Amino acid sequence: MSRVIGIDLGTTNSCVSVVENDTPVIVPSKTGASTTPSIVAFTKNGERLIGEAAARQAVTNSERTITSVKRHMGSDWSVRIDGKEYKPQTISAMILMQLKKDAEEFLGEEVTEAVITVPAYFNDIQRQATKDAGRIAGLNVKRIINEPTSAALSYGLNHGEAQKVMVYDLGGGTFDVSIIEIGEGIIEVLATSGNNHLGGDDFDERLVQWIVRKFKDMNRVDLSKDFAAMQRIREAAERAKKELSTSENTHILQPYITQAKGEPLHLDMVITRQEFESMISDLIAETEDPVRNALSDAHITPGQLGRVLLVGGSTRIPAVQQKVRDLTGKEPSRNINPDECVAKGAAILGSTLQGRGLVAAGTGQDLLLLDVTPLSLSIETVGGVATRIVERNTTLPARYSQIFSTAAPYQRNVEIHVLQGERPMARDNKTIGKFRLKGIKPAPAGVPQIEVTFDIDANGILKVSARDLDTGREQSITITADDRMSDTEIRQAMQDAQNYASQDQTRKDAIELLGETNKLLVRTERCLKNAGKQLDRVTKKQVKNDSGRLQKLVAKCRLDRVEESQLAEIRAAKEQLEQSADQILRMYDGQL
Ligand code: AMP
């Protein structure tokens, strides 16, 4: 059985971990780093780059580089590149495939199973999209787990004592806060809250706007329409932001950012931590309400918190840490690595899910993990009201049923409109599915009894069913959320992903083969010249023919659409030339 890897599929960076000798270890990326940038790029010649390689060329190839795809998970966003449309699931799958490959190289064995983490605030569609991305990447996703729960899981193993902890997780694109009870062999999420669209990317954006404004004031040049300059500013802003986490001020320097009246202009400015923190203070303040909500949903006061754990790169900002102190009156724990603990927790869960049930790795102790649903689930009833079926922060897995009836006499159908969110009116919540229950026995309004059941599995993924109790017949029902990929689409994407992987390999082989071939052609040319008249006419003709044929095949070979059959032809022609030119290569190579 393949080992289960734990994947923190982050907005900005992703991280993989696996349990080795009862301890979760981080799988190094291709470049030896502990995280991989969640970036995918398509080069002009059709090559696909992932992680570091994609990040390195983002400035020069920004239109074909995709960042922060996690922000679009579960939405109808898509990107069109070279006439092909990619959904967020497909782009995420490319990142997952890279992580899977890194893990396989690290472990020296095939990896087919994974636990993937998502923000606690992800809704059903976003979770399903993440699961689909895993499937496309060739991974059997054994569990989707909330990021804060995962962090607590990695923390819980190191510190056995029973306590309630707050996990404050501020990453690149999302904010999550969870109150978790860690007890003897039990990790129970008591409450969770957050904001799906708040994180370090927003801080970067504020800084970018500040830089653009300041540059305009200084030089009367508006850089905001200059795509390449903006890309450089974005990178510089993120770097400056990180530096300000440890320094009181930083120098933002980008030479030759643009030209004006034929003269080069440089971006050259200094920003202090205080200036930066004041421009993001309202964004940091947006974490206050979710923290208060989570505490009140868990029915505890900050004083009852044993510990506060910081997760996510943005918690390195001193003003964020200060906000946590102000909100909780506690000094946040520093002994967990905010970049790695989420993946490690997922690896622990992965390893414990394998066969033996939930047993905490490293302790041999039985472990029960109780997660919660982050948002309330309801259906729309008469007057556009959202009638709750499952309250938010209900422990998972959960199954709830409620009986409804018809609103009009002799109504044969009812529409079940499934909603997620806390607002009282249906229109203010998010639609996550709609279906029609048909064939209800004609009866006066209010007489038919329709049982609606919500079933949420341990991944937080919801299934809704409806049954006409009058006839006892259960209708088959499909939830059709527009954003969700159909099975056919997933199968197609899986096929594409496999094709892509083999195309990537073919392209790599082609680059290598063309390199060797070009060297051979150059050597042959030189040897022909060196041999001059000493070479007999027949051999010379043969070598020229073979070399000409090989040159033609190489010229026809386009890296963006190369096929294995073409490479086979080139290989054969290369061998042919090596044979016919063998003698002159041996005799005349190395002569000038
Ligand atoms: P995560 O999603 O947890 O990988 O967090 C990524 C976010 O953390 C990005 O917005 C990074 O720019 C930000 N980040 C990483 N390191 C730091 C740092 N030292 N100071 C401020 N923000 C950081």
PDB file of N, CA and C in Angstrom, residues 151-163 165 182-187 307 309 333-336 363 365:
ATOM      1  N   ALA A 151      -2.860  21.901  11.796  1.00  0.00           N
ATOM      2  CA  ALA A 151      -1.790  22.529  12.586  1.00  0.00           C
ATOM      3  C   ALA A 151      -1.856  22.044  14.030  1.00  0.00           C
ATOM      4  N   ALA A 152      -3.084  21.981  14.559  1.00  0.00           N
ATOM      5  CA  ALA A 152      -3.252  21.539  15.947  1.00  0.00           C
ATOM      6  C   ALA A 152      -2.809  20.094  16.100  1.00  0.00           C
ATOM      7  N   LEU A 153      -3.068  19.314  15.055  1.00  0.00           N
ATOM      8  CA  LEU A 153      -2.694  17.899  15.084  1.00  0.00           C
ATOM      9  C   LEU A 153      -1.177  17.769  15.188  1.00  0.00           C
ATOM     10  N   SER A 154      -0.453  18.586  14.452  1.00  0.00           N
ATOM     11  CA  SER A 154       1.012  18.474  14.535  1.00  0.00           C
ATOM     12  C   SER A 154       1.497  19.022  15.874  1.00  0.00           C
ATOM     13  N   TYR A 155       0.805  20.021  16.377  1.00  0.00           N
ATOM     14  CA  TYR A 155       1.185  20.598  17.663  1.00  0.00           C
ATOM     15  C   TYR A 155       0.838  19.634  18.802  1.00  0.00           C
ATOM     16  N   GLY A 156      -0.338  19.041  18.681  1.00  0.00           N
ATOM     17  CA  GLY A 156      -0.866  18.196  19.746  1.00  0.00           C
ATOM     18  C   GLY A 156       0.034  17.039  20.105  1.00  0.00           C
ATOM     19  N   LEU A 157       0.796  16.605  19.098  1.00  0.00           N
ATOM     20  CA  LEU A 157       1.650  15.454  19.362  1.00  0.00           C
ATOM     21  C   LEU A 157       2.836  15.807  20.245  1.00  0.00           C
ATOM     22  N   ASN A 158       3.271  17.053  20.093  1.00  0.00           N
ATOM     23  CA  ASN A 158       4.458  17.445  20.852  1.00  0.00           C
ATOM     24  C   ASN A 158       4.128  17.832  22.284  1.00  0.00           C
ATOM     25  N   HIS A 159       2.892  18.228  22.495  1.00  0.00           N
ATOM     26  CA  HIS A 159       2.525  18.747  23.817  1.00  0.00           C
ATOM     27  C   HIS A 159       1.292  17.999  24.295  1.00  0.00           C
ATOM     28  N   GLY A 160       1.514  17.017  25.109  1.00  0.00           N
ATOM     29  CA  GLY A 160       0.435  16.128  25.508  1.00  0.00           C
ATOM     30  C   GLY A 160      -0.659  16.732  26.371  1.00  0.00           C
ATOM     31  N   GLU A 161      -0.379  17.839  27.075  1.00  0.00           N
ATOM     32  CA  GLU A 161      -1.341  18.275  28.089  1.00  0.00           C
ATOM     33  C   GLU A 161      -2.676  18.745  27.487  1.00  0.00           C
ATOM     34  N   ALA A 162      -3.779  18.466  28.180  1.00  0.00           N
ATOM     35  CA  ALA A 162      -5.104  18.824  27.691  1.00  0.00           C
ATOM     36  C   ALA A 162      -5.303  20.331  27.802  1.00  0.00           C
ATOM     37  N   GLN A 163      -5.792  20.930  26.745  1.00  0.00           N
ATOM     38  CA  GLN A 163      -6.023  22.379  26.775  1.00  0.00           C
ATOM     39  C   GLN A 163      -6.832  22.824  25.559  1.00  0.00           C
ATOM     40  N   VAL A 165      -6.862  25.454  22.535  1.00  0.00           N
ATOM     41  CA  VAL A 165      -5.917  26.344  21.851  1.00  0.00           C
ATOM     42  C   VAL A 165      -6.628  27.109  20.740  1.00  0.00           C
ATOM     43  N   ILE A 182      -7.547  20.130  22.667  1.00  0.00           N
ATOM     44  CA  ILE A 182      -6.629  18.995  22.550  1.00  0.00           C
ATOM     45  C   ILE A 182      -6.664  18.271  23.879  1.00  0.00           C
ATOM     46  N   GLY A 183      -7.150  17.047  23.840  1.00  0.00           N
ATOM     47  CA  GLY A 183      -7.222  16.295  25.097  1.00  0.00           C
ATOM     48  C   GLY A 183      -6.432  15.022  24.973  1.00  0.00           C
ATOM     49  N   GLU A 184      -6.626  14.131  25.916  1.00  0.00           N
ATOM     50  CA  GLU A 184      -5.967  12.841  25.866  1.00  0.00           C
ATOM     51  C   GLU A 184      -6.476  12.080  24.648  1.00  0.00           C
ATOM     52  N   GLY A 185      -5.700  12.023  23.611  1.00  0.00           N
ATOM     53  CA  GLY A 185      -6.091  11.250  22.430  1.00  0.00           C
ATOM     54  C   GLY A 185      -7.273  11.797  21.678  1.00  0.00           C
ATOM     55  N   ILE A 186      -7.648  13.019  21.920  1.00  0.00           N
ATOM     56  CA  ILE A 186      -8.775  13.577  21.164  1.00  0.00           C
ATOM     57  C   ILE A 186      -8.465  15.019  20.777  1.00  0.00           C
ATOM     58  N   ILE A 187      -8.721  15.306  19.524  1.00  0.00           N
ATOM     59  CA  ILE A 187      -8.564  16.683  19.069  1.00  0.00           C
ATOM     60  C   ILE A 187      -9.923  17.100  18.536  1.00  0.00           C
ATOM     61  N   ARG A 307      -3.323  28.195  24.916  1.00  0.00           N
ATOM     62  CA  ARG A 307      -2.264  28.628  24.028  1.00  0.00           C
ATOM     63  C   ARG A 307      -2.826  29.223  22.751  1.00  0.00           C
ATOM     64  N   LEU A 309      -1.710  29.508  18.760  1.00  0.00           N
ATOM     65  CA  LEU A 309      -0.724  29.086  17.749  1.00  0.00           C
ATOM     66  C   LEU A 309      -0.854  29.964  16.519  1.00  0.00           C
ATOM     67  N   SER A 333       2.434  31.182  20.834  1.00  0.00           N
ATOM     68  CA  SER A 333       3.519  30.190  20.886  1.00  0.00           C
ATOM     69  C   SER A 333       4.422  30.339  19.682  1.00  0.00           C
ATOM     70  N   ARG A 334       5.692  30.209  19.901  1.00  0.00           N
ATOM     71  CA  ARG A 334       6.627  30.400  18.794  1.00  0.00           C
ATOM     72  C   ARG A 334       7.273  29.095  18.364  1.00  0.00           C
ATOM     73  N   ASN A 335       6.928  28.015  19.084  1.00  0.00           N
ATOM     74  CA  ASN A 335       7.692  26.798  18.807  1.00  0.00           C
ATOM     75  C   ASN A 335       7.104  25.899  17.729  1.00  0.00           C
ATOM     76  N   ILE A 336       6.216  26.457  16.902  1.00  0.00           N
ATOM     77  CA  ILE A 336       5.836  25.641  15.744  1.00  0.00           C
ATOM     78  C   ILE A 336       6.200  26.432  14.503  1.00  0.00           C
ATOM     79  N   THR A 363       3.083   8.361  19.062  1.00  0.00           N
ATOM     80  CA  THR A 363       2.640   8.129  20.441  1.00  0.00           C
ATOM     81  C   THR A 363       2.058   6.728  20.599  1.00  0.00           C
ATOM     82  N   GLN A 365      -0.783   6.179  20.488  1.00  0.00           N
ATOM     83  CA  GLN A 365      -2.001   6.423  21.264  1.00  0.00           C
ATOM     84  C   GLN A 365      -3.196   6.552  20.308  1.00  0.00           C
TER      85      GLN A 365
END
